[in-house]
Amino acid sequence: MSLLELKNVSKIYGPLKALDNVNLQVENGEWLAIMGPSGSGKSTMMNIIGCMDKPSLGEVILDGVDIAKESGKKLTEIRRDKIGLIFQQFHLVNYLTAVENVMVSQYYHSMPDEKEALEALERVGLKDRAKHLPSQLSGGEQQRVCIARALINHPEIVLADEPTGNLDEANENIVIDLFRQLHREGTTLIVVTHDPEVAEVAQRTVVLEHGRLVKEIMNESFET
Amino acid sequence: MKKQTMFLRMITASLLRRRSRMLVALLAIAVGATILSGLVTIYYDVPRQMGEQFRSYGANMIFTSSNGGTLSEEALNQAKEQIKENQLVGFAPYRYENITVNERPMMAAATDFDGAAKTSPYWRIDGSWPSQPGEALVGKETAQTLALNTGDKVTLTFDLDKKPATADEAANAERNQNNREFSVVGILDTGGNEEKYIFISTEDMEGLTGKSDSFDMAELSVSASQNELKSYADSISKKTDGVSARLVKRVTQSENTVLSKLQALVLLVTVIVLLLTMICVATTMMAVVTERRKEVGLRKALGASNRSIIVEFMGEGLLLGGIGGLLGSLCGFIFAQAVSMNVFNSSIQFHWLLIPVTVLVSVLVTGLSCLLPVRSATDVDPALVLKGE
Amino acid sequence: MFFRMIKGALFRQKSKMIMIAVTIALGSSLATAMLNIMLDVGDKVNQELKAYGANITVVPKENSVLDSLYDLDDGSETAAAHLKEEDLGKIKTIFWGFNILDFTPFVNTAVTLSDGSTAKLTGTWFNHHLALNTGEELDAGIHSLRSWWEIKNGQWLDEQKESIPANGALIGSALAERLGVNTGDTIEVKTAKGSQSLQIAGIYDAGGDEDEQLFTLLPVAQELAVAKGLIDSIEVSALTTPDNELARKAATKGPAALSPADYETWYCTAYVSSICYQIQEAIPDSVASAVRQVAESEGTILDKTQLLMILITILSLFGSALGISNLVTASVMERSNEIGLLKAIGARDYRISGIVLTEIMITAVVGGVAGYFMGYGFAQIIGHTVFASSIEMKPMVIPLVAVLIVIVTLAGSIPAIRMLLRLRPAEVLHGR
């Protein structure tokens, strides 16, 4: 059984169909890129997969549960337990240090553990920046804190929304290398992007246009 | 690490690292709390402080003899002691005797000048109060009649037989009389009947008349409400033999009227100022919290339940409210004290109970004004908040 | 474009701008109400203090010094001087005539009662209607000068009521008890000049010496004591300004000792001494003196009340100023993104400040005007609840409040704008 399955999912805002009858399966450990120009429905899809929104029609089965039928409160719990989010704008709490930002995620999930949080920062190469505030970190460093935060609770799926949108090329490469490492460790990765370079490194890429899945590309040269 | 520790760590980080914003909020709360504790302290102290000012109208209670005779010092003291010491502003016993000055009938009054200065603060004296034996204070009218000025000497004559002299006797000076010379140290201007008397000390009067320990009445200035005064008067009249205590209605009744208006004024002003200040505090808190909608969205995206977000923000707000409330109680006390020293020249009575009340009100106002924007922020979809750059 | 941006900010951020306007309105209403009350509290409390009765007494120049003591003792008439009843109206014509709230004449005499004892009888006005030469009409009498009297039985005398008999009298509670008389009874009183029967219209409790007296209509007492048209003394209740250095100087050294400029200031200020002086000018052969007990204390209480209100006003002004500037600061800070964006697209600092300030000032003006009228309401609520009369709205409060609001709003926004302008646009946009 797939880890995540979208069956005939549609999202309708008034006359506009942001998602139109989308079907998609994501296997455990897979690295999927969702591509498309702006306005294609990427964000809507990301919100639905990230349990931040519900489809108007269809089923979204995550780990055997149809999240389209769950209440808002339950969705919050699923998001907390199963999903790690990475944002384009990083969204770090600006008055908390790097390690505290990671711990916030632990706090809502289970128990804050500073040692574990420091280890997560070490994994993204930021051990010596742990006590810095977001304003003292570069964009790339902030995004790495964000990745560490997404990973800390061992989520089923790491969901990244334009993770390199605000980064220069050097930092982009660091982030992509981190994704490779995560993939090797068996993490399921879904990256939403409009950047073909970021999509290329993924195992599989699906292309959205006007709310429909129009293309699916398997990356031939994908190396594990 | 415990969950509570992280909770505290987040709250303190928010308070300490977002310094400028938090100072704005803290300032707002502290100002509100200052006004609360300052004005309420003043409100409670106004009757006492203002009441003391009203003592400038003079005696509000008099003791007279209940049997038509005279009052002994012992009876007076016994009656006086029934009044709480801190409420008794002044006490002056009076004794009146008919005397003559150059065969002219006059009225001499004996009193304790220290007491009279307190019971009749409105007396205006040209010269000085008598302080030595043999010194007299002469009422303005009498001074005019007798053409007396400060520094002059006047001889008071007391007739022991209490009979006006016949022309014969006067000529032969065969009368049973006491004569004493007094120096006039002050002329008394009151605009009232006192201007007709010659005031001397009790001891001098005893020397002049040869009779001691007999007073006609006593004036008291008591800092108390009309009801309290009434119960004092009743219990003194009942408990003390020979003494009948009465209120000077003109003073007590009028004081009651004016003072209750003043207190109502301060009360209304306090209520309105407080109401408006609390709304100001609330709007500021709302502005400060509304600014953090994005953070609320992020926390939700990270899996925080609405409840835990509200608890965190409230925790922060309550901590702010507590600190602001404490600061405000202190500033309010300083303000009330400054007002009291400036207006009444006396220190204020501080109600310690006001500190917890102020802190509690600050906490409540802050908490409620945080709750509204946080609740509305948690209602919003996290996705929308996070996207809305 | 400038105006379009401002319009956009005002209307699209409606709820935020409304919140700022409401806060400014609250602050300005507080300032308006407190300033008006502060400026009017002196007059209001002064009126209340009239409860203590007359603050000026007028007696004839050549009055016998000892009448009140010795008239009572031997019942004999000293050849006392008198004032004329016809001069009474002149009190209202002096420079400060408007400040004369009430006055009443007195004729005092000792009378012998039917049981042989003596008592003091006073003739006075109760609610006398007076038409002045100037065409002004007024009612004057003792009623408001004895506000503490409690009529225990019967009613106040009133010349203007037909039901009151021409020989009506009020009797003190102590005397009534001694004589065993009640309302409706008549008592016989006798003096050297004749006798009269008085009908008791009421019994009063004055809580003092007056409880041993009788009060009757002026003509009755004049007939028994002196002669028609003559009076012994006048009590006057006047609104006065608390004494200061100048007034004290005039009172002790006499107005002649003042320099011409000082004299003018003194004469044209409602000090109790200058009002006394003017009464003496108006009424021939009279001496007007301040009742120290009332006049002096009035000054103390007025000064204290005013000072108290000034300090409370300062505190509340300070509070509303901080409240407003705080909120303005908070709301400007909130707009860091917008300001960063404007900078990023190349707006000059002064343009950004101009936009933000104009928006806030427009909001402030709207809030301030609304607040003024709210404050008017609050002041009137307080006036009517406490003093049962409206608070006079002084025009000078308007510029005061306006200046306060402008200063406070600027003080709240400028530091915040400067702080945000100092930030680099990129930092702001990246949400640091």
Coordinates of N, CA and C in Angstrom, one line a residue, chain C residues 219-378:
Chain C
P219 N -40.9 93.1 59.4 CA -41.8 94.2 59.9 C -42.2 94.0 61.3
V220 N -42.5 92.7 61.7 CA -42.9 92.4 63.1 C -41.8 92.8 64.1
A221 N -40.6 92.4 63.8 CA -39.5 92.7 64.7 C -39.2 94.2 64.7
Q222 N -39.3 94.8 63.5 CA -39.0 96.3 63.4 C -39.9 97.0 64.3
E223 N -41.2 96.7 64.3 CA -42.1 97.3 65.2 C -41.8 97.2 66.7
L224 N -41.4 95.9 67.0 CA -41.1 95.6 68.4 C -39.8 96.2 68.9
A225 N -38.9 96.4 68.0 CA -37.5 96.7 68.4 C -37.1 98.1 68.0
V226 N -37.1 98.4 66.8 CA -36.6 99.7 66.4 C -37.6 100.6 65.8
A227 N -37.7 100.7 64.5 CA -38.7 101.4 63.8 C -38.8 100.9 62.4
K228 N -39.8 101.2 61.7 CA -40.0 100.7 60.4 C -38.8 101.2 59.5
G229 N -38.3 100.4 58.7 CA -37.3 100.8 57.8 C -35.9 100.7 58.3
L230 N -35.7 100.3 59.6 CA -34.3 100.2 60.1 C -34.0 98.8 60.4
I231 N -32.7 98.5 60.2 CA -32.2 97.1 60.4 C -30.9 97.2 61.2
D232 N -30.6 96.1 61.9 CA -29.4 96.0 62.7 C -28.2 95.5 61.9
S233 N -28.3 94.5 61.1 CA -27.2 93.9 60.4 C -27.7 93.2 59.1
I234 N -26.7 92.9 58.3 CA -27.0 92.1 57.1 C -26.0 91.0 57.0
E235 N -26.5 89.8 56.6 CA -25.6 88.7 56.3 C -25.6 88.5 54.8
V236 N -24.4 88.4 54.2 CA -24.3 88.3 52.8 C -23.5 87.0 52.4
S237 N -24.0 86.3 51.4 CA -23.3 85.1 50.9 C -22.8 85.4 49.5
A238 N -21.5 85.4 49.4 CA -20.9 85.8 48.1 C -19.9 84.8 47.6
L239 N -19.9 84.6 46.3 CA -18.8 83.8 45.7 C -17.5 84.6 45.7
T240 N -16.5 84.0 46.3 CA -15.3 84.8 46.4 C -14.1 84.0 45.8
T241 N -13.0 84.7 45.5 CA -11.8 84.1 45.1 C -10.9 83.9 46.3
P242 N -10.3 82.8 46.5 CA -9.4 82.6 47.7 C -8.4 83.7 47.8
D243 N -8.1 84.1 49.0 CA -7.1 85.2 49.2 C -5.7 84.9 48.8
N244 N -5.0 85.8 48.2 CA -3.6 85.7 47.9 C -2.8 86.8 48.6
E245 N -1.6 86.9 48.3 CA -0.7 87.9 48.9 C -1.3 89.3 48.9
L246 N -1.8 89.6 47.6 CA -2.4 91.0 47.4 C -3.6 91.2 48.3
A247 N -4.5 90.2 48.4 CA -5.7 90.3 49.2 C -5.3 90.5 50.6
R248 N -4.3 89.8 51.1 CA -3.9 89.8 52.5 C -3.4 91.2 52.8
K249 N -2.6 91.7 51.9 CA -2.0 93.1 52.0 C -3.1 94.1 52.2
A250 N -4.1 94.0 51.3 CA -5.2 94.9 51.3 C -6.0 94.8 52.6
A251 N -6.1 93.6 53.1 CA -6.9 93.4 54.3 C -6.2 93.9 55.5
T252 N -4.9 93.8 55.6 CA -4.2 94.2 56.8 C -3.9 95.7 56.8
K253 N -3.4 96.2 55.6 CA -3.0 97.6 55.6 C -4.0 98.5 55.1
G254 N -5.1 98.0 54.6 CA -6.2 98.8 54.0 C -5.9 99.1 52.5
P255 N -7.0 99.2 51.7 CA -6.8 99.4 50.3 C -6.0 100.6 49.9
A256 N -6.0 101.6 50.8 CA -5.3 102.9 50.5 C -3.8 102.6 50.3
A257 N -3.3 101.6 51.0 CA -1.9 101.3 51.0 C -1.4 100.7 49.7
L258 N -2.3 100.3 48.8 CA -1.9 99.6 47.6 C -1.5 100.6 46.5
S259 N -0.7 100.2 45.6 CA -0.3 101.0 44.5 C -1.6 101.1 43.5
P260 N -1.7 102.1 42.7 CA -2.9 102.2 41.8 C -3.1 101.0 41.0
A261 N -2.1 100.4 40.5 CA -2.2 99.2 39.6 C -2.7 98.0 40.5
D262 N -2.1 97.9 41.7 CA -2.5 96.8 42.6 C -4.0 97.0 43.0
Y263 N -4.3 98.3 43.3 CA -5.6 98.6 43.7 C -6.7 98.2 42.7
E264 N -6.3 98.5 41.5 CA -7.3 98.1 40.4 C -7.4 96.6 40.3
T265 N -6.3 95.9 40.4 CA -6.4 94.4 40.3 C -7.2 93.9 41.5
W266 N -7.0 94.5 42.7 CA -7.6 94.0 43.9 C -9.1 94.3 43.8
Y267 N -9.5 95.5 43.3 CA -10.9 95.9 43.3 C -11.6 95.1 42.3
C268 N -10.9 94.7 41.2 CA -11.6 93.9 40.1 C -11.5 92.4 40.3
T269 N -11.0 92.0 41.5 CA -11.0 90.5 41.7 C -12.0 90.3 42.9
A270 N -12.7 89.1 42.8 CA -13.7 88.9 43.8 C -13.2 88.4 45.2
Y271 N -12.1 89.1 45.7 CA -11.6 88.7 47.0 C -12.7 89.1 48.0
V272 N -12.8 88.4 49.1 CA -13.8 88.8 50.1 C -13.6 90.2 50.6
S273 N -12.3 90.6 50.7 CA -12.0 92.0 51.2 C -12.5 93.0 50.2
S274 N -12.3 92.8 48.9 CA -12.8 93.8 47.9 C -14.3 93.8 47.8
I275 N -15.0 92.7 48.0 CA -16.4 92.7 48.0 C -16.9 93.5 49.2
C276 N -16.3 93.3 50.4 CA -16.6 94.0 51.6 C -16.5 95.5 51.4
Y277 N -15.4 95.8 50.7 CA -15.1 97.2 50.5 C -16.2 97.9 49.6
Q278 N -16.6 97.1 48.6 CA -17.6 97.6 47.7 C -18.9 97.7 48.4
I279 N -19.2 96.8 49.3 CA -20.5 96.9 50.0 C -20.5 98.1 50.9
Q280 N -19.4 98.4 51.5 CA -19.3 99.6 52.3 C -19.5 100.9 51.5
E281 N -19.0 100.8 50.3 CA -19.2 102.0 49.4 C -20.6 102.2 49.0
A282 N -21.3 101.0 48.9 CA -22.7 101.1 48.4 C -23.7 101.4 49.5
I283 N -23.4 100.9 50.7 CA -24.4 101.2 51.8 C -23.8 102.2 52.7
P284 N -24.5 103.3 52.9 CA -24.0 104.4 53.7 C -23.8 104.0 55.2
D285 N -22.7 104.5 55.8 CA -22.4 104.3 57.2 C -22.4 102.8 57.6
S286 N -21.8 102.0 56.8 CA -21.8 100.5 57.1 C -20.4 100.0 57.2
V287 N -20.2 98.9 58.0 CA -18.9 98.3 58.0 C -19.2 96.8 57.6
A288 N -18.6 96.4 56.5 CA -18.7 95.0 56.1 C -17.5 94.2 56.4
S289 N -17.6 93.1 57.1 CA -16.4 92.3 57.4 C -16.6 90.9 57.1
A290 N -15.5 90.2 56.8 CA -15.6 88.8 56.4 C -15.8 88.0 57.6
V291 N -16.7 87.0 57.5 CA -16.8 86.0 58.6 C -15.6 85.0 58.4
R292 N -14.6 85.2 59.2 CA -13.4 84.4 58.9 C -13.6 82.9 58.9
Q293 N -14.5 82.5 59.8 CA -14.7 81.0 59.8 C -15.1 80.5 58.4
V294 N -15.9 81.2 57.7 CA -16.4 80.8 56.4 C -15.4 81.2 55.3
A295 N -15.1 82.5 55.3 CA -14.2 83.0 54.2 C -12.9 82.3 54.1
E296 N -12.2 82.2 55.3 CA -10.9 81.6 55.3 C -10.9 80.1 54.9
S297 N -11.9 79.4 55.5 CA -11.9 78.0 55.2 C -12.3 77.7 53.7
E298 N -13.2 78.5 53.2 CA -13.5 78.4 51.8 C -12.3 78.4 50.9
G299 N -11.4 79.4 51.2 CA -10.2 79.5 50.4 C -9.4 78.2 50.5
T300 N -9.2 77.7 51.7 CA -8.4 76.5 51.9 C -9.0 75.4 51.1
I301 N -10.3 75.1 51.2 CA -10.9 74.0 50.6 C -10.9 74.1 49.1
L302 N -11.2 75.3 48.6 CA -11.1 75.5 47.2 C -9.8 75.3 46.6
D303 N -8.8 75.8 47.3 CA -7.4 75.6 46.8 C -7.1 74.2 46.7
K304 N -7.4 73.5 47.8 CA -7.0 72.0 47.9 C -7.8 71.2 46.8
T305 N -9.1 71.5 46.6 CA -9.8 70.8 45.6 C -9.3 71.0 44.3
Q306 N -9.0 72.3 44.0 CA -8.5 72.6 42.6 C -7.1 71.9 42.4
L307 N -6.3 72.0 43.4 CA -5.0 71.3 43.2 C -5.1 69.8 43.0
L308 N -6.0 69.2 43.8 CA -6.3 67.8 43.7 C -6.7 67.5 42.3
M309 N -7.7 68.2 41.8 CA -8.2 68.0 40.4 C -7.1 68.2 39.4
I310 N -6.3 69.2 39.6 CA -5.2 69.5 38.6 C -4.3 68.3 38.5
L311 N -3.9 67.7 39.7 CA -3.0 66.6 39.7 C -3.6 65.4 39.1
I312 N -4.9 65.1 39.4 CA -5.6 64.0 38.8 C -5.7 64.2 37.3
T313 N -5.9 65.4 36.9 CA -6.0 65.7 35.4 C -4.7 65.4 34.8
I314 N -3.6 65.9 35.4 CA -2.3 65.6 34.9 C -2.0 64.1 34.7
L315 N -2.4 63.4 35.7 CA -2.2 61.9 35.6 C -3.0 61.3 34.5
S316 N -4.2 61.8 34.3 CA -5.0 61.1 33.3 C -4.6 61.6 31.9
L317 N -4.1 62.9 31.8 CA -3.6 63.3 30.5 C -2.4 62.5 30.2
F318 N -1.5 62.3 31.2 CA -0.3 61.5 31.0 C -0.7 60.1 30.6
G319 N -1.6 59.6 31.2 CA -2.1 58.2 30.9 C -2.6 58.1 29.5
S320 N -3.5 59.1 29.1 CA -4.0 59.0 27.8 C -3.0 59.3 26.7
A321 N -2.0 60.2 27.0 CA -1.0 60.4 26.1 C -0.1 59.2 25.9
L322 N 0.2 58.5 27.0 CA 1.0 57.3 26.8 C 0.2 56.2 26.1
G323 N -1.1 56.1 26.4 CA -1.9 55.1 25.8 C -1.9 55.3 24.2
I324 N -2.1 56.6 23.8 CA -2.2 56.9 22.4 C -0.9 56.6 21.7
S325 N 0.2 57.2 22.3 CA 1.5 57.1 21.6 C 1.9 55.6 21.6
N326 N 1.6 54.9 22.6 CA 1.9 53.5 22.6 C 1.3 52.7 21.5
L327 N 0.0 52.9 21.3 CA -0.8 52.2 20.3 C -0.3 52.6 18.9
V328 N 0.0 53.9 18.8 CA 0.5 54.4 17.5 C 1.9 53.7 17.2
T329 N 2.7 53.7 18.2 CA 4.0 53.0 18.0 C 3.8 51.6 17.6
A330 N 2.9 50.9 18.4 CA 2.7 49.5 18.1 C 2.2 49.3 16.6
S331 N 1.3 50.2 16.2 CA 0.7 50.0 14.9 C 1.7 50.4 13.8
V332 N 2.6 51.3 14.1 CA 3.6 51.6 13.0 C 4.6 50.4 12.9
M333 N 5.0 49.9 14.0 CA 5.9 48.8 14.0 C 5.4 47.6 13.2
E334 N 4.1 47.4 13.4 CA 3.4 46.3 12.7 C 3.6 46.4 11.2
R335 N 3.8 47.6 10.7 CA 3.9 47.8 9.3 C 5.3 47.8 8.8
S336 N 6.2 47.1 9.5 CA 7.5 47.0 9.0 C 7.6 46.5 7.6
N337 N 6.8 45.5 7.3 CA 6.9 44.9 5.9 C 6.6 45.9 4.9
E338 N 5.5 46.6 5.1 CA 5.1 47.6 4.1 C 6.2 48.7 3.9
I339 N 6.7 49.1 5.1 CA 7.7 50.2 4.9 C 9.0 49.6 4.2
G340 N 9.4 48.4 4.6 CA 10.5 47.8 3.9 C 10.2 47.7 2.4
L341 N 9.0 47.3 2.1 CA 8.7 47.2 0.6 C 8.8 48.5 -0.1
L342 N 8.2 49.5 0.6 CA 8.3 50.9 0.0 C 9.7 51.3 -0.3
K343 N 10.6 51.0 0.7 CA 12.0 51.3 0.6 C 12.6 50.5 -0.6
A344 N 12.2 49.2 -0.6 CA 12.8 48.4 -1.6 C 12.5 48.9 -3.0
I345 N 11.3 49.4 -3.2 CA 10.9 49.9 -4.6 C 11.4 51.3 -4.8
G346 N 12.2 51.8 -3.8 CA 13.0 53.0 -4.1 C 12.3 54.3 -3.5
A347 N 11.4 54.1 -2.6 CA 10.7 55.3 -2.0 C 11.8 56.0 -1.1
R348 N 11.8 57.4 -1.2 CA 12.6 58.1 -0.3 C 12.1 58.1 1.1
D349 N 13.0 58.2 2.1 CA 12.5 58.2 3.5 C 11.4 59.2 3.8
Y350 N 11.6 60.4 3.3 CA 10.6 61.4 3.7 C 9.3 61.1 3.1
R351 N 9.3 60.5 2.0 CA 8.0 60.1 1.4 C 7.3 59.1 2.2
I352 N 8.0 58.1 2.6 CA 7.4 57.0 3.5 C 6.9 57.6 4.8
S353 N 7.7 58.5 5.4 CA 7.3 59.1 6.7 C 6.0 59.9 6.4
G354 N 6.0 60.6 5.3 CA 4.9 61.5 4.9 C 3.6 60.6 4.8
I355 N 3.7 59.5 4.1 CA 2.5 58.7 3.9 C 2.0 58.2 5.3
V356 N 3.0 57.6 6.1 CA 2.5 57.0 7.3 C 2.0 58.1 8.3
L357 N 2.7 59.2 8.3 CA 2.2 60.3 9.2 C 0.9 60.9 8.8
T358 N 0.7 61.1 7.5 CA -0.6 61.6 7.0 C -1.7 60.7 7.4
E359 N -1.5 59.4 7.2 CA -2.5 58.5 7.5 C -2.9 58.6 9.0
I360 N -1.9 58.6 9.8 CA -2.1 58.6 11.3 C -2.8 59.9 11.7
M361 N -2.3 61.0 11.1 CA -2.9 62.3 11.5 C -4.3 62.4 11.1
I362 N -4.7 61.9 9.9 CA -6.1 61.9 9.5 C -6.9 61.1 10.5
T363 N -6.4 59.9 10.9 CA -7.1 59.1 11.9 C -7.2 59.9 13.2
A364 N -6.1 60.6 13.5 CA -6.1 61.3 14.8 C -7.1 62.4 14.8
V365 N -7.2 63.1 13.7 CA -8.2 64.2 13.7 C -9.6 63.7 13.8
V366 N -9.9 62.6 13.1 CA -11.2 62.0 13.2 C -11.5 61.6 14.7
G367 N -10.5 60.8 15.2 CA -10.7 60.4 16.6 C -10.8 61.5 17.6
G368 N -9.9 62.5 17.4 CA -9.9 63.7 18.3 C -11.2 64.4 18.3
V369 N -11.8 64.6 17.2 CA -13.1 65.4 17.1 C -14.2 64.5 17.8
A370 N -14.2 63.3 17.4 CA -15.2 62.4 18.1 C -15.0 62.4 19.6
G371 N -13.7 62.3 20.0 CA -13.4 62.3 21.4 C -13.8 63.6 22.1
Y372 N -13.7 64.7 21.5 CA -14.1 66.0 22.1 C -15.6 65.9 22.5
F373 N -16.4 65.4 21.6 CA -17.8 65.3 21.9 C -18.1 64.3 23.0
M374 N -17.4 63.2 22.9 CA -17.6 62.2 24.0 C -17.2 62.8 25.3
G375 N -16.1 63.5 25.3 CA -15.6 64.2 26.6 C -16.7 65.1 27.1
Y376 N -17.3 65.8 26.2 CA -18.4 66.7 26.5 C -19.5 66.0 27.3
G377 N -19.8 64.8 26.7 CA -20.8 64.0 27.4 C -20.4 63.5 28.8
F378 N -19.1 63.1 28.9 CA -18.6 62.6 30.2 C -18.7 63.8 31.2

